[in-house]
Amino acid sequence: MTRIGFIGLGNMGGPMAANLARAGHAVQVFDLVPESLERAIKAGCIVAGDAREAVTGCDLAISMLPAGDHVRGLWLSEGGGQDLLGALPAGALVIDCSTIDVASARAVGAAAKTRGIRFLDAPVSGGVAGAAAGTLTFIVGGESADFEAAKPILASMGQNLFHAGALGAGQIAKMCNNMLLAIHMAGTAEALALGVKEGLDPGVLSIIMGKSSGNNWSLERYNPWPGVMENVPASRNYEGGFMTRLMVKDLGLAMALAEHAHSAVPMGALARNLFNLHASQGQESKDFSSILELYLDKPQDEPGAM
């Protein structure tokens, strides 16, 4: 049994912490949302009074936060940050599973190294369903030895563990992945909307494309058309998934990375514009597969309809 401090119990972090508790670890958790803490208690976690208390007495700590500013504010002292690195003993291992900018990941990792603390950036893929089922993919950047040390813990939350390279490599790979995800989700929604407007059944069209050259993960595992697939956000009014505003954030990170690399990403840029437009229409809290609604005709009496 390992004593683990876990900060951030949102749609992804909550199930991840619960899986660690089910695996027999003592998981000390903290989140700013009371409802998230209540769910963590039911899952067998130990609720701490604040983030510092959550990592106290732990040789391993995990964070799952929305953005780089939150990660810096948690682990570093700059700008009035909480400096949780100072609460950990030398030799402790920090695994940040947030999807953030590369510079923030490397800054926290460098600060950890000066204190003799090991650090991995380990963003995840697999969505809320994968977090709940313990089938996530972890994309890890950092030292090989630290990755090996983290494997038993990561295996309690995921099935696919990849060492992408040095510190920051996990974030780079995740940005490339999510940019591609956005592109094929938008394309899948566009193709389905076209077929349905011409009289096809969305379920039948999905089967046809799924057995043809147009098959992709969004179509096969996360279909955006309501009612075609069970247990996906599209069949529950696009609730409880990966929010559109988070996809917009990730696409922004990918665009910044592309600018740094002087890499042309025209499809990624178009996807960002589409998801940004969708979010601006009041859909920022819905699952990103709700991009389908951007392609549907609005009723004539709906405000804003043409």
CSV table of C-alpha atoms in Angstrom, one decimal:
chain,number,residue,atom,x,y,z
A,1,MET,CA,0.0,0.0,0.0
A,2,THR,CA,1.2,3.5,-0.9
A,3,ARG,CA,0.1,6.7,0.7
A,4,ILE,CA,-0.8,9.0,-2.2
A,5,GLY,CA,-1.7,12.7,-2.1
A,6,PHE,CA,-4.2,13.5,-4.9
A,7,ILE,CA,-5.2,17.1,-5.8
A,8,GLY,CA,-8.0,17.8,-8.3
A,9,LEU,CA,-11.2,15.6,-8.3
A,10,GLY,CA,-13.1,16.8,-11.4
A,11,ASN,CA,-14.6,14.6,-14.0
A,12,MET,CA,-11.3,12.9,-14.6
A,13,GLY,CA,-9.5,13.2,-11.3
A,14,GLY,CA,-12.4,11.9,-9.2
A,15,PRO,CA,-12.6,8.5,-10.8
A,16,MET,CA,-8.8,8.2,-11.0
A,17,ALA,CA,-8.5,8.8,-7.2
A,18,ALA,CA,-11.3,6.3,-6.6
A,19,ASN,CA,-9.5,3.6,-8.6
A,20,LEU,CA,-6.3,4.1,-6.6
A,21,ALA,CA,-8.4,3.7,-3.4
A,22,ARG,CA,-10.0,0.5,-4.8
A,23,ALA,CA,-6.5,-0.8,-5.5
A,24,GLY,CA,-5.7,-0.6,-1.8
A,25,HIS,CA,-3.8,2.6,-1.6
A,26,ALA,CA,-4.3,5.2,1.1
A,27,VAL,CA,-5.4,8.2,-1.0
A,28,GLN,CA,-5.5,11.6,0.7
A,29,VAL,CA,-7.5,14.0,-1.5
A,30,PHE,CA,-8.4,17.6,-1.8
A,31,ASP,CA,-10.6,19.6,-4.1
A,32,LEU,CA,-12.3,23.0,-3.9
A,33,VAL,CA,-15.7,21.5,-4.8
A,34,PRO,CA,-17.5,20.0,-1.8
A,35,GLU,CA,-19.5,17.6,-3.9
A,36,SER,CA,-16.3,16.1,-5.3
A,37,LEU,CA,-15.0,15.5,-1.8
A,38,GLU,CA,-18.3,13.8,-0.8
A,39,ARG,CA,-17.9,11.4,-3.8
A,40,ALA,CA,-14.3,10.7,-2.9
A,41,ILE,CA,-15.3,9.7,0.7
A,42,LYS,CA,-17.8,7.2,-0.7
A,43,ALA,CA,-15.0,5.8,-2.9
A,44,GLY,CA,-12.8,5.2,0.1
A,45,CYS,CA,-10.5,8.2,-0.1
A,46,ILE,CA,-9.4,10.2,2.9
A,47,VAL,CA,-10.4,13.9,2.6
A,48,ALA,CA,-7.9,16.5,3.7
A,49,GLY,CA,-8.6,20.0,4.9
A,50,ASP,CA,-6.4,21.6,2.2
A,51,ALA,CA,-4.0,20.7,-0.5
A,52,ARG,CA,-0.9,20.8,1.8
A,53,GLU,CA,-2.6,18.4,4.2
A,54,ALA,CA,-3.4,16.1,1.3
A,55,VAL,CA,0.3,15.6,0.4
A,56,THR,CA,1.6,15.6,4.0
A,57,GLY,CA,3.2,12.2,4.8
A,58,CYS,CA,3.2,11.2,1.2
A,59,ASP,CA,6.1,10.0,-0.9
A,60,LEU,CA,3.9,10.2,-4.0
A,61,ALA,CA,1.6,13.0,-5.1
A,62,ILE,CA,-0.7,13.4,-8.1
A,63,SER,CA,-2.3,16.5,-9.5
A,64,MET,CA,-5.1,16.7,-12.1
A,65,LEU,CA,-5.9,20.4,-12.7
A,66,PRO,CA,-7.4,22.5,-15.5
A,67,ALA,CA,-4.4,24.6,-16.7
A,68,GLY,CA,-0.7,25.5,-16.3
A,69,ASP,CA,-1.4,28.4,-14.0
A,70,HIS,CA,-3.2,26.1,-11.6
A,71,VAL,CA,-0.3,23.6,-11.6
A,72,ARG,CA,2.3,26.3,-11.1
A,73,GLY,CA,0.2,27.8,-8.3
A,74,LEU,CA,-0.1,24.5,-6.5
A,75,TRP,CA,3.6,23.3,-6.7
A,76,LEU,CA,5.6,26.5,-6.9
A,77,SER,CA,5.9,29.6,-4.6
A,78,GLU,CA,6.0,32.2,-7.4
A,79,GLY,CA,3.2,34.7,-7.4
A,80,GLY,CA,1.9,33.6,-4.0
A,81,GLY,CA,1.7,29.9,-5.0
A,82,GLN,CA,1.2,27.2,-2.4
A,83,ASP,CA,4.7,25.7,-2.8
A,84,LEU,CA,3.5,22.2,-2.2
A,85,LEU,CA,6.9,20.9,-3.3
A,86,GLY,CA,8.1,22.2,0.0
A,87,ALA,CA,5.7,19.9,1.8
A,88,LEU,CA,7.3,16.8,0.3
A,89,PRO,CA,10.4,14.9,1.4
A,90,ALA,CA,13.4,14.6,-0.8
A,91,GLY,CA,13.0,11.6,-3.2
A,92,ALA,CA,9.2,12.0,-3.4
A,93,LEU,CA,7.6,11.5,-6.8
A,94,VAL,CA,5.1,14.0,-8.2
A,95,ILE,CA,3.0,13.0,-11.2
A,96,ASP,CA,1.1,15.8,-12.8
A,97,CYS,CA,-1.7,14.4,-15.0
A,98,SER,CA,-3.0,17.8,-16.1
A,99,THR,CA,-2.9,18.8,-19.8
A,100,ILE,CA,-0.9,22.1,-19.7
A,101,ASP,CA,1.7,24.1,-21.6
A,102,VAL,CA,5.1,22.6,-22.0
A,103,ALA,CA,6.8,25.5,-20.3
A,104,SER,CA,4.8,25.1,-17.1
A,105,ALA,CA,5.5,21.4,-17.0
A,106,ARG,CA,9.2,22.0,-17.4
A,107,ALA,CA,9.3,24.9,-14.8
A,108,VAL,CA,7.7,22.7,-12.1
A,109,GLY,CA,9.9,19.8,-13.0
A,110,ALA,CA,13.0,22.0,-12.8
A,111,ALA,CA,12.0,23.4,-9.4
A,112,ALA,CA,11.3,19.9,-8.1
A,113,LYS,CA,14.7,18.7,-9.2
A,114,THR,CA,16.5,21.5,-7.2
A,115,ARG,CA,14.7,20.1,-4.1
A,116,GLY,CA,15.6,16.5,-4.9
A,117,ILE,CA,12.0,15.6,-5.8
A,118,ARG,CA,11.2,13.5,-8.9
A,119,PHE,CA,8.6,14.9,-11.4
A,120,LEU,CA,6.7,13.5,-14.3
A,121,ASP,CA,4.3,15.2,-16.7
A,122,ALA,CA,1.7,12.5,-17.4
A,123,PRO,CA,-1.4,13.8,-19.2
A,124,VAL,CA,-4.1,11.2,-20.0
A,125,SER,CA,-6.3,10.2,-22.9
A,126,GLY,CA,-9.4,8.1,-22.7
A,127,GLY,CA,-12.1,10.4,-21.5
A,128,VAL,CA,-14.4,10.2,-18.4
A,129,ALA,CA,-15.4,6.7,-19.3
A,130,GLY,CA,-11.8,5.6,-19.4
A,131,ALA,CA,-11.1,7.3,-16.0
A,132,ALA,CA,-14.0,5.5,-14.4
A,133,ALA,CA,-13.1,2.1,-15.9
A,134,GLY,CA,-9.4,2.4,-15.2
A,135,THR,CA,-8.5,2.1,-18.8
A,136,LEU,CA,-6.8,5.5,-19.4
A,137,THR,CA,-3.7,6.0,-21.5
A,138,PHE,CA,-0.9,7.8,-19.7
A,139,ILE,CA,1.5,9.8,-21.9
A,140,VAL,CA,4.5,10.4,-19.7
A,141,GLY,CA,7.5,12.8,-19.9
A,142,GLY,CA,10.5,12.6,-17.6
A,143,GLU,CA,13.3,10.4,-16.5
A,144,SER,CA,13.1,6.7,-17.5
A,145,ALA,CA,13.7,5.5,-13.9
A,146,ASP,CA,11.0,7.8,-12.6
A,147,PHE,CA,8.6,6.4,-15.2
A,148,GLU,CA,9.4,2.8,-14.1
A,149,ALA,CA,8.8,3.8,-10.5
A,150,ALA,CA,5.4,5.3,-11.4
A,151,LYS,CA,4.2,2.4,-13.5
A,152,PRO,CA,2.5,0.4,-10.6
A,153,ILE,CA,0.5,3.4,-9.6
A,154,LEU,CA,-0.4,4.4,-13.1
A,155,ALA,CA,-1.5,0.8,-13.8
A,156,SER,CA,-4.2,1.2,-11.2
A,157,MET,CA,-5.7,4.0,-13.3
A,158,GLY,CA,-4.9,3.0,-16.8
A,159,GLN,CA,-4.1,0.2,-19.3
A,160,ASN,CA,-1.7,1.9,-21.7
A,161,LEU,CA,1.4,3.5,-20.3
A,162,PHE,CA,3.8,5.3,-22.7
A,163,HIS,CA,7.1,7.0,-22.0
A,164,ALA,CA,7.1,9.8,-24.6
A,165,GLY,CA,10.6,11.1,-23.7
A,166,ALA,CA,12.1,13.8,-21.6
A,167,LEU,CA,10.3,16.2,-19.3
A,168,GLY,CA,7.5,18.0,-21.3
A,169,ALA,CA,7.3,15.2,-23.9
A,170,GLY,CA,4.1,14.0,-22.4
A,171,GLN,CA,2.4,17.3,-23.0
A,172,ILE,CA,3.7,17.6,-26.6
A,173,ALA,CA,2.3,14.1,-27.5
A,174,LYS,CA,-1.0,14.9,-25.8
A,175,MET,CA,-1.4,18.2,-27.7
A,176,CYS,CA,-0.8,16.3,-31.0
A,177,ASN,CA,-3.3,13.7,-30.0
A,178,ASN,CA,-6.0,16.1,-29.0
A,179,MET,CA,-5.6,18.2,-32.1
A,180,LEU,CA,-6.1,15.1,-34.2
A,181,LEU,CA,-9.1,14.1,-32.0
A,182,ALA,CA,-10.7,17.5,-32.5
A,183,ILE,CA,-10.2,17.2,-36.3
A,184,HIS,CA,-11.8,13.8,-36.6
A,185,MET,CA,-14.6,14.6,-34.3
A,186,ALA,CA,-15.5,17.7,-36.3
A,187,GLY,CA,-15.2,15.7,-39.5
A,188,THR,CA,-17.3,12.8,-38.2
A,189,ALA,CA,-20.1,15.2,-37.1
A,190,GLU,CA,-20.0,17.0,-40.5
A,191,ALA,CA,-20.3,13.7,-42.4
A,192,LEU,CA,-23.1,12.4,-40.2
A,193,ALA,CA,-25.0,15.7,-40.5
A,194,LEU,CA,-24.7,15.6,-44.3
A,195,GLY,CA,-26.0,12.1,-44.6
A,196,VAL,CA,-28.9,12.6,-42.2
A,197,LYS,CA,-29.9,15.8,-44.1
A,198,GLU,CA,-30.1,13.6,-47.2
A,199,GLY,CA,-32.3,11.1,-45.6
A,200,LEU,CA,-29.9,8.5,-44.1
A,201,ASP,CA,-30.4,6.9,-40.7
A,202,PRO,CA,-27.4,8.1,-38.5
A,203,GLY,CA,-27.0,4.6,-37.0
A,204,VAL,CA,-26.9,2.9,-40.4
A,205,LEU,CA,-24.5,5.5,-41.8
A,206,SER,CA,-22.3,5.1,-38.7
A,207,ILE,CA,-22.1,1.3,-39.3
A,208,ILE,CA,-21.2,1.9,-43.0
A,209,MET,CA,-18.5,4.4,-42.3
A,210,GLY,CA,-17.3,2.3,-39.4
A,211,LYS,CA,-16.6,-0.6,-41.7
A,212,SER,CA,-15.1,1.6,-44.4
A,213,SER,CA,-12.2,3.9,-44.9
A,214,GLY,CA,-13.8,6.7,-42.9
A,215,ASN,CA,-13.7,4.8,-39.6
A,216,ASN,CA,-12.1,6.6,-36.7
A,217,TRP,CA,-12.2,6.7,-32.9
A,218,SER,CA,-14.9,9.4,-32.7
A,219,LEU,CA,-17.2,7.3,-34.9
A,220,GLU,CA,-16.5,3.9,-33.4
A,221,ARG,CA,-16.1,4.7,-29.7
A,222,TYR,CA,-17.6,8.2,-29.1
A,223,ASN,CA,-20.3,8.7,-31.7
A,224,PRO,CA,-21.6,12.3,-31.6
A,225,TRP,CA,-25.1,11.6,-32.9
A,226,PRO,CA,-27.7,11.2,-30.0
A,227,GLY,CA,-29.1,7.7,-29.7
A,228,VAL,CA,-26.6,5.9,-32.0
A,229,MET,CA,-24.4,4.7,-29.2
A,230,GLU,CA,-25.1,4.0,-25.5
A,231,ASN,CA,-23.0,5.3,-22.6
A,232,VAL,CA,-21.5,8.3,-24.5
A,233,PRO,CA,-22.2,11.9,-23.8
A,234,ALA,CA,-24.3,12.3,-27.0
A,235,SER,CA,-26.9,10.0,-25.5
A,236,ARG,CA,-27.2,12.0,-22.3
A,237,ASN,CA,-27.5,15.5,-23.8
A,238,TYR,CA,-23.8,15.8,-24.0
A,239,GLU,CA,-23.3,15.9,-20.3
A,240,GLY,CA,-20.5,14.3,-18.2
A,241,GLY,CA,-17.8,14.3,-20.7
A,242,PHE,CA,-14.8,16.3,-22.0
A,243,MET,CA,-16.2,19.9,-22.0
A,244,THR,CA,-15.9,22.0,-25.2
A,245,ARG,CA,-14.1,24.7,-23.3
A,246,LEU,CA,-11.4,22.3,-22.4
A,247,MET,CA,-11.0,21.2,-26.0
A,248,VAL,CA,-10.7,24.9,-27.0
A,249,LYS,CA,-8.0,25.2,-24.3
A,250,ASP,CA,-6.1,22.2,-25.6
A,251,LEU,CA,-6.3,23.4,-29.2
A,252,GLY,CA,-4.9,26.7,-28.0
A,253,LEU,CA,-2.0,24.9,-26.5
A,254,ALA,CA,-1.5,23.0,-29.8
A,255,MET,CA,-1.5,26.3,-31.8
A,256,ALA,CA,1.1,27.8,-29.4
A,257,LEU,CA,3.2,24.6,-29.8
A,258,ALA,CA,2.9,24.9,-33.6
A,259,GLU,CA,4.0,28.5,-33.5
A,260,HIS,CA,7.0,27.6,-31.4
A,261,ALA,CA,7.9,24.7,-33.8
A,262,HIS,CA,7.2,26.8,-37.0
A,263,SER,CA,4.9,24.0,-38.0
A,264,ALA,CA,1.9,24.4,-40.3
A,265,VAL,CA,-1.3,23.1,-38.8
A,266,PRO,CA,-4.2,24.3,-41.1
A,267,MET,CA,-6.6,21.5,-40.0
A,268,GLY,CA,-5.8,22.1,-36.4
A,269,ALA,CA,-6.4,25.8,-36.8
A,270,LEU,CA,-9.7,25.2,-38.5
A,271,ALA,CA,-10.8,22.8,-35.7
A,272,ARG,CA,-9.9,25.4,-33.1
A,273,ASN,CA,-12.1,28.0,-34.9
A,274,LEU,CA,-15.0,25.5,-35.1
A,275,PHE,CA,-14.8,24.6,-31.4
A,276,ASN,CA,-14.3,28.2,-30.4
A,277,LEU,CA,-17.4,29.2,-32.4
A,278,HIS,CA,-19.4,26.3,-30.8
A,279,ALA,CA,-18.3,27.4,-27.3
A,280,SER,CA,-19.2,31.0,-28.0
A,281,GLN,CA,-22.8,29.9,-28.7
A,282,GLY,CA,-23.3,28.8,-25.0
A,283,GLN,CA,-22.0,25.3,-25.4
A,284,GLU,CA,-18.7,25.6,-23.6
A,285,SER,CA,-19.9,23.2,-20.8
A,286,LYS,CA,-21.2,20.5,-23.0
A,287,ASP,CA,-19.1,17.6,-24.2
A,288,PHE,CA,-17.0,18.4,-27.2
A,289,SER,CA,-18.9,15.9,-29.3
A,290,SER,CA,-21.7,18.4,-29.2
A,291,ILE,CA,-19.9,20.1,-32.1
A,292,LEU,CA,-22.5,18.1,-34.1
A,293,GLU,CA,-25.0,20.8,-33.2
A,294,LEU,CA,-23.0,23.3,-35.2
A,295,TYR,CA,-23.9,21.5,-38.3
A,296,LEU,CA,-27.6,21.1,-37.7
A,297,ASP,CA,-30.3,23.4,-39.0
A,298,LYS,CA,-31.8,25.6,-36.3
A,299,PRO,CA,-35.5,26.0,-36.0
A,300,GLN,CA,-36.7,29.2,-37.7
A,301,ASP,CA,-38.2,30.5,-34.4
A,302,GLU,CA,-35.0,29.9,-32.4
A,303,PRO,CA,-33.3,33.1,-31.4
A,304,GLY,CA,-30.3,33.7,-33.7
A,305,ALA,CA,-31.6,31.4,-36.5
A,306,MET,CA,-31.3,32.8,-40.0
